[in-house]
């Protein structure tokens, strides 16, 4: 492949990524080609705002923008200032990493079997199908895995779009992070929802899960999520994928949806397909039905360069933020639309 085409593929891989500014293409893309880039991405992941990052009970509201019509301003500044969804029916526009959503729904902060965490982030909005899916999953997990319930991390902003921290994706209300820590059997306080740490599931040498914290019930939780027909992919740390491959009993077809990816040591990331009839939603092609459990499928993730990446000789230059003009045109209307009734 010519250097130019290689570069194009690299940037394509960068933009499709689930969390913390990481691009997700598909691991069928030769890892060796993207290795130097991935080193950088690991470093970015380490600096991202992840599930284990703490929030604050009294977050300061963002100051108004001096010039919100400046064409160079990052779209994230505009979307982060919208505190309510737009009125109207659900309307997905664009892709997981470049898009927005009108008519999003709020995930209620508490249910019988779930609690929303890090309320200060204000990212508990998503497509109505996603909200319904999380509620359903919470009840299923309670029944199948015996957990009191699930802890819900970031879904998306009230109108989706890019966020000021943490994710490249989660822009169209069809991505959600669920903690790998079971919900405690009591109502958490606001402080606890900001301060409580998620539990690291991966062993110190990064080669496998830590069996003291990753239990057979986790296998059932991930299976329940992956067996939802509208779920297309679930991102987990490679050590977790390895453990699932070893432990899954009976029907293993759901394993094909579980994808090893950077980060995701403390939470898993659910990605739904575009809803039926959502003609402006740009999804991803389906992956193969293969379990992805062969040693050769996982070898790359446990190679020395990935486990112990060397920092790049020069720190990567920060890219200018995505502007509203670079997003699908219909996102402008979503941003300008009136508020849904709270
Ligand atoms: Zn995520």
Coordinates of C-alpha atoms and ligand atoms in Angstrom, one line a residue:
X1 CA 0.0 0.0 0.0
X2 CA 1.4 3.4 -0.9
X3 CA 2.3 5.7 2.0
X4 CA -0.6 8.1 1.1
X5 CA -3.2 5.4 1.0
X6 CA -1.8 4.0 4.3
X7 CA -2.2 7.4 5.8
X8 CA -5.8 7.6 4.7
X9 CA -6.6 4.2 6.2
X10 CA -4.9 5.2 9.4
X11 CA -7.0 8.3 9.8
X12 CA -10.1 6.4 8.9
X13 CA -9.3 4.0 11.7
X14 CA -8.7 6.8 14.1
X15 CA -12.1 8.4 13.6
X16 CA -14.1 5.2 14.2
X17 CA -13.1 4.6 17.7
X18 CA -15.2 3.8 20.7
X19 CA -13.8 5.8 23.6
X20 CA -11.2 8.3 24.5
X21 CA -10.4 9.5 21.1
X22 CA -9.6 6.1 19.8
X23 CA -10.7 5.1 16.2
X24 CA -12.4 1.8 15.7
X25 CA -12.3 0.3 12.3
X26 CA -12.1 -3.4 12.7
X27 CA -9.4 -5.7 13.9
X28 CA -9.4 -7.4 10.6
X29 CA -7.3 -4.4 9.5
X30 CA -3.7 -5.5 9.8
X31 CA -2.5 -4.4 13.2
X32 CA 1.0 -4.1 12.1
X33 CA 0.1 -1.3 9.7
X34 CA -1.3 0.7 12.4
X35 CA 1.0 -0.2 15.3
X36 CA 2.8 3.2 15.6
X37 CA -0.5 5.0 15.6
X38 CA -1.9 2.6 18.2
X39 CA 0.9 3.4 20.5
X40 CA -0.2 7.0 20.4
X41 CA -3.8 6.0 20.9
X42 CA -2.9 4.1 24.0
X43 CA -1.4 7.2 25.4
X44 CA -4.4 9.2 24.5
X45 CA -6.6 6.6 26.1
X46 CA -4.7 6.9 29.3
X47 CA -5.4 10.6 29.4
X48 CA -9.1 10.4 28.5
X49 CA -12.0 10.9 30.8
X50 CA -12.9 7.4 31.6
X51 CA -15.4 5.7 33.8
X52 CA -13.0 5.7 36.7
X53 CA -12.5 9.5 36.5
X54 CA -14.3 11.3 39.3
X55 CA -16.8 14.1 38.9
X56 CA -18.0 16.8 41.2
X57 CA -21.3 17.2 43.0
X58 CA -21.6 20.9 42.1
X59 CA -20.1 21.2 38.6
X60 CA -19.6 24.8 37.5
X61 CA -21.9 25.6 34.5
X62 CA -20.0 26.3 31.3
X63 CA -19.5 30.0 30.8
X64 CA -21.4 31.4 27.7
X65 CA -19.3 31.5 24.6
X66 CA -18.0 35.0 23.6
X67 CA -18.7 34.3 19.9
X68 CA -20.8 31.2 19.4
X69 CA -21.0 31.9 15.6
X70 CA -17.3 31.8 15.1
X71 CA -16.9 29.1 12.3
X72 CA -13.7 27.9 13.9
X73 CA -15.2 27.1 17.2
X74 CA -15.3 23.3 18.1
X75 CA -18.7 21.8 17.7
X76 CA -18.1 20.2 21.1
X77 CA -18.4 23.7 22.7
X78 CA -21.9 24.1 21.2
X79 CA -23.2 20.6 22.0
X80 CA -21.8 20.6 25.6
X81 CA -23.9 23.7 26.3
X82 CA -27.2 22.1 25.4
X83 CA -28.9 21.0 28.6
X84 CA -32.0 19.5 27.1
X85 CA -32.8 17.3 24.0
X86 CA -34.5 19.0 21.1
X87 CA -38.3 18.6 20.9
X88 CA -39.7 16.1 18.4
X89 CA -39.3 12.4 17.6
X90 CA -36.0 10.6 17.7
X91 CA -33.8 11.4 14.7
X92 CA -30.3 10.0 14.3
X93 CA -28.0 11.9 12.1
X94 CA -24.5 10.9 11.0
X95 CA -22.1 8.3 12.5
X96 CA -21.0 7.3 16.0
X97 CA -18.0 9.6 15.7
X98 CA -19.5 12.5 13.7
X99 CA -23.2 13.1 14.3
X100 CA -26.0 14.1 16.6
X101 CA -29.4 13.1 17.7
X102 CA -32.7 15.0 17.9
X103 CA -35.5 13.9 20.3
X104 CA -33.2 12.0 22.6
X105 CA -34.5 10.5 25.8
X106 CA -33.1 10.8 29.3
X107 CA -32.2 7.7 31.2
X108 CA -33.9 8.0 34.6
X109 CA -31.3 8.3 37.3
X110 CA -32.7 5.3 39.3
X111 CA -34.7 2.2 38.5
X112 CA -35.3 -1.1 40.2
X113 CA -32.1 -2.5 38.8
X114 CA -29.9 0.4 37.7
X115 CA -28.4 3.7 38.8
X116 CA -26.8 6.3 36.7
X117 CA -23.3 7.4 37.7
X118 CA -21.3 10.7 37.3
X119 CA -24.4 12.8 37.0
X120 CA -22.2 15.9 36.7
X121 CA -21.2 14.8 33.2
X122 CA -24.9 15.1 32.1
X123 CA -24.5 12.3 29.5
X124 CA -27.4 10.1 30.3
X125 CA -29.3 10.8 27.1
X126 CA -29.7 8.5 24.2
X127 CA -32.0 7.1 21.5
X128 CA -35.2 5.8 23.0
X129 CA -34.2 2.3 21.8
X130 CA -31.0 2.6 23.8
X131 CA -32.8 3.7 26.9
X132 CA -35.2 0.8 26.6
X133 CA -32.3 -1.6 26.0
X134 CA -30.5 -0.5 29.2
X135 CA -33.6 -0.9 31.2
X136 CA -34.2 -4.3 29.8
X137 CA -30.6 -5.3 30.3
X138 CA -30.7 -4.2 33.9
X139 CA -33.6 -6.5 34.7
X140 CA -32.0 -9.4 32.8
X141 CA -28.7 -9.0 34.6
X142 CA -30.6 -9.0 37.9
X143 CA -32.3 -12.2 37.0
X144 CA -29.5 -14.0 35.2
X145 CA -26.3 -12.9 37.0
X146 CA -27.8 -12.2 40.4
X147 CA -26.5 -8.6 40.5
X148 CA -28.7 -6.1 42.3
X149 CA -28.4 -4.2 39.1
X150 CA -26.1 -2.2 36.8
X151 CA -24.3 1.1 37.0
X152 CA -24.8 3.2 33.9
X153 CA -21.9 5.4 32.7
X154 CA -21.9 7.7 29.7
X155 CA -24.5 7.4 27.1
X156 CA -24.6 10.7 25.3
X157 CA -25.2 14.4 25.6
X158 CA -28.8 15.7 25.3
X159 CA -28.3 16.4 21.6
X160 CA -25.4 14.0 21.1
X161 CA -22.5 15.5 19.2
X162 CA -18.9 15.6 20.3
X163 CA -18.1 16.0 24.0
X164 CA -15.5 18.2 25.7
X165 CA -13.8 15.1 27.2
X166 CA -13.6 11.4 27.0
X167 CA -15.0 10.0 23.8
X168 CA -14.7 10.2 20.1
X169 CA -17.9 8.2 19.7
X170 CA -21.1 8.3 21.8
X171 CA -22.4 11.0 19.4
X172 CA -25.7 9.6 18.1
X173 CA -27.3 8.1 21.2
X174 CA -26.5 4.5 20.2
X175 CA -23.4 4.0 22.4
X176 CA -23.4 3.4 26.1
X177 CA -20.9 2.5 28.8
X178 CA -21.9 0.1 31.5
X179 CA -19.6 -0.4 34.5
X180 CA -18.2 -3.8 35.2
X181 CA -18.8 -3.1 38.9
X182 CA -22.1 -4.5 40.1
X183 CA -24.6 -2.0 41.4
X184 CA -24.5 -2.1 45.3
X185 CA -27.7 -3.2 47.0
X186 CA -28.7 0.4 48.0
X187 CA -29.3 3.8 46.6
X188 CA -26.0 5.6 46.1
X189 CA -25.7 9.3 47.2
X190 CA -24.9 12.0 44.8
X191 CA -21.4 12.2 46.2
X192 CA -20.9 8.5 45.8
X193 CA -22.0 8.7 42.2
X194 CA -19.2 11.2 41.5
X195 CA -16.5 9.7 43.8
X196 CA -17.0 6.0 43.7
X197 CA -14.3 4.2 41.7
X198 CA -15.1 1.5 39.2
X199 CA -13.1 -1.7 39.7
X200 CA -10.1 -2.6 37.5
X201 CA -10.9 -6.1 36.0
X202 CA -7.5 -6.8 34.4
X203 CA -4.5 -8.4 36.1
X204 CA -1.4 -6.3 36.7
X205 CA 0.5 -8.1 33.9
X206 CA -2.4 -7.3 31.5
X207 CA -2.4 -10.9 30.2
X208 CA -5.6 -12.0 31.8
X209 CA -8.5 -10.9 34.0
X210 CA -8.2 -10.6 37.8
X211 CA -10.3 -13.6 39.0
X212 CA -10.8 -11.9 42.4
X213 CA -13.0 -9.3 40.7
X214 CA -14.0 -10.7 37.3
X215 CA -16.4 -13.5 38.2
X216 CA -18.6 -16.0 36.3
X217 CA -21.4 -13.5 36.8
X218 CA -19.6 -11.0 34.5
X219 CA -19.7 -13.6 31.7
X220 CA -23.5 -13.7 32.1
X221 CA -23.8 -9.9 32.1
X222 CA -21.8 -9.6 28.9
X223 CA -23.7 -12.5 27.3
X224 CA -27.0 -10.8 28.2
X225 CA -25.9 -7.6 26.5
X226 CA -24.4 -9.3 23.4
X227 CA -27.6 -11.4 22.9
X228 CA -29.7 -8.3 22.4
X229 CA -30.5 -8.4 18.7
X230 CA -30.0 -4.6 18.2
X231 CA -26.6 -4.7 19.8
X232 CA -23.9 -4.8 17.0
X233 CA -20.7 -4.6 19.0
X234 CA -19.5 -4.6 22.6
X235 CA -16.0 -3.3 23.3
X236 CA -14.0 -4.9 26.2
X237 CA -10.4 -5.1 27.2
X238 CA -8.6 -7.9 25.3
X239 CA -8.0 -9.8 28.6
X240 CA -11.7 -9.8 29.1
X241 CA -12.3 -11.1 25.6
X242 CA -9.8 -13.9 26.3
X243 CA -11.6 -14.8 29.5
X244 CA -15.0 -14.9 27.8
X245 CA -13.6 -17.2 25.1
X246 CA -12.4 -19.5 27.8
X247 CA -15.5 -19.4 30.0
X248 CA -18.5 -19.2 27.6
X249 CA -20.6 -22.3 27.7
X250 CA -23.4 -23.5 25.4
X251 CA -24.3 -21.2 22.6
X252 CA -21.2 -19.1 21.9
X253 CA -22.5 -17.2 18.9
X254 CA -22.7 -14.0 20.9
X255 CA -18.9 -14.0 21.3
X256 CA -18.6 -12.6 17.7
X257 CA -20.0 -9.3 19.0
X258 CA -17.5 -8.9 21.7
X259 CA -14.5 -6.9 20.4
X260 CA -11.2 -6.4 22.1
X261 CA -10.3 -2.7 22.3
X262 CA -8.1 -0.2 24.1
X263 CA -9.3 0.9 27.5
X264 CA -12.4 -0.8 28.7
X265 CA -10.7 -2.3 31.8
X266 CA -13.4 -0.9 34.1
X267 CA -16.5 -0.7 31.9
X268 CA -17.9 -2.2 28.7
X269 CA -19.2 -0.3 25.8
X270 CA -22.4 -1.2 24.0
X271 CA -22.9 -0.1 20.4
X272 CA -26.3 -0.5 18.8
X273 CA -27.0 -0.8 15.1
X274 CA -28.8 2.1 13.3
X275 CA -32.5 1.8 14.1
X276 CA -34.7 0.5 11.3
X277 CA -35.8 3.4 9.1
X278 CA -33.2 5.8 10.4
X279 CA -32.1 6.8 6.9
X280 CA -29.6 9.5 8.0
X281 CA -27.8 7.2 10.5
X282 CA -24.5 6.0 9.2
X283 CA -23.7 2.7 10.9
X284 CA -20.8 0.3 10.5
X285 CA -20.7 -2.9 8.4
X286 CA -21.4 -6.1 10.3
X287 CA -18.4 -8.0 11.5
X288 CA -18.1 -11.7 10.7
X289 CA -19.8 -14.4 12.7
X290 CA -16.5 -15.8 13.9
X291 CA -16.1 -16.0 17.7
X292 CA -12.7 -14.2 17.4
X293 CA -11.3 -16.7 20.0
X294 CA -8.4 -18.2 18.0
X295 CA -4.9 -17.6 19.5
X296 CA -4.1 -15.7 16.2
X297 CA -7.2 -13.4 16.8
X298 CA -5.8 -12.3 20.1
X299 CA -2.0 -12.6 19.7
X300 CA -1.7 -9.0 18.5
X301 CA -3.3 -7.6 21.7
X302 CA -0.9 -9.5 23.9
X303 CA 2.3 -8.6 21.9
X304 CA 5.0 -6.7 23.7
X305 CA 4.5 -3.5 21.7
X306 CA 0.8 -3.3 22.7
X307 CA 1.3 -4.4 26.3
X308 CA 4.2 -2.0 26.9
X309 CA 4.0 0.7 24.3
X310 CA 6.9 3.0 23.9
X311 CA 6.0 6.7 23.8
X312 CA 6.3 8.3 20.4
X313 CA 9.6 10.3 20.0
X314 CA 7.6 13.5 19.7
X315 CA 4.2 14.1 21.4
X316 CA 1.5 14.1 18.7
X317 CA 0.3 17.6 17.8
X318 CA -3.3 18.2 19.0
X319 CA -5.7 18.4 16.1
X320 CA -8.1 21.3 15.7
X321 CA -11.5 20.3 16.9
X322 CA -14.3 19.3 14.6
X323 CA -16.4 22.3 13.6
X324 CA -20.1 22.4 13.1
X325 CA -19.5 22.9 9.4
X326 CA -17.6 19.5 9.3
X327 CA -20.6 17.7 10.7
X328 CA -23.7 16.6 8.8
X329 CA -25.7 19.7 7.9
X330 CA -28.9 18.5 9.7
X331 CA -27.0 18.7 13.1
X332 CA -27.2 22.5 12.8
X333 CA -31.0 22.3 12.9
X334 CA -30.8 19.9 15.9
X335 CA -28.6 22.4 17.7
X336 CA -31.0 25.3 17.0
X337 CA -34.2 23.4 17.6
X338 CA -36.3 24.2 20.7
X339 CA -36.0 22.3 23.9
X340 CA -38.0 19.2 24.7
X341 CA -40.1 19.6 27.8
X342 CA -38.0 18.6 30.7
Ligands
LIG1 ZN1 -17.8 4.1 25.6

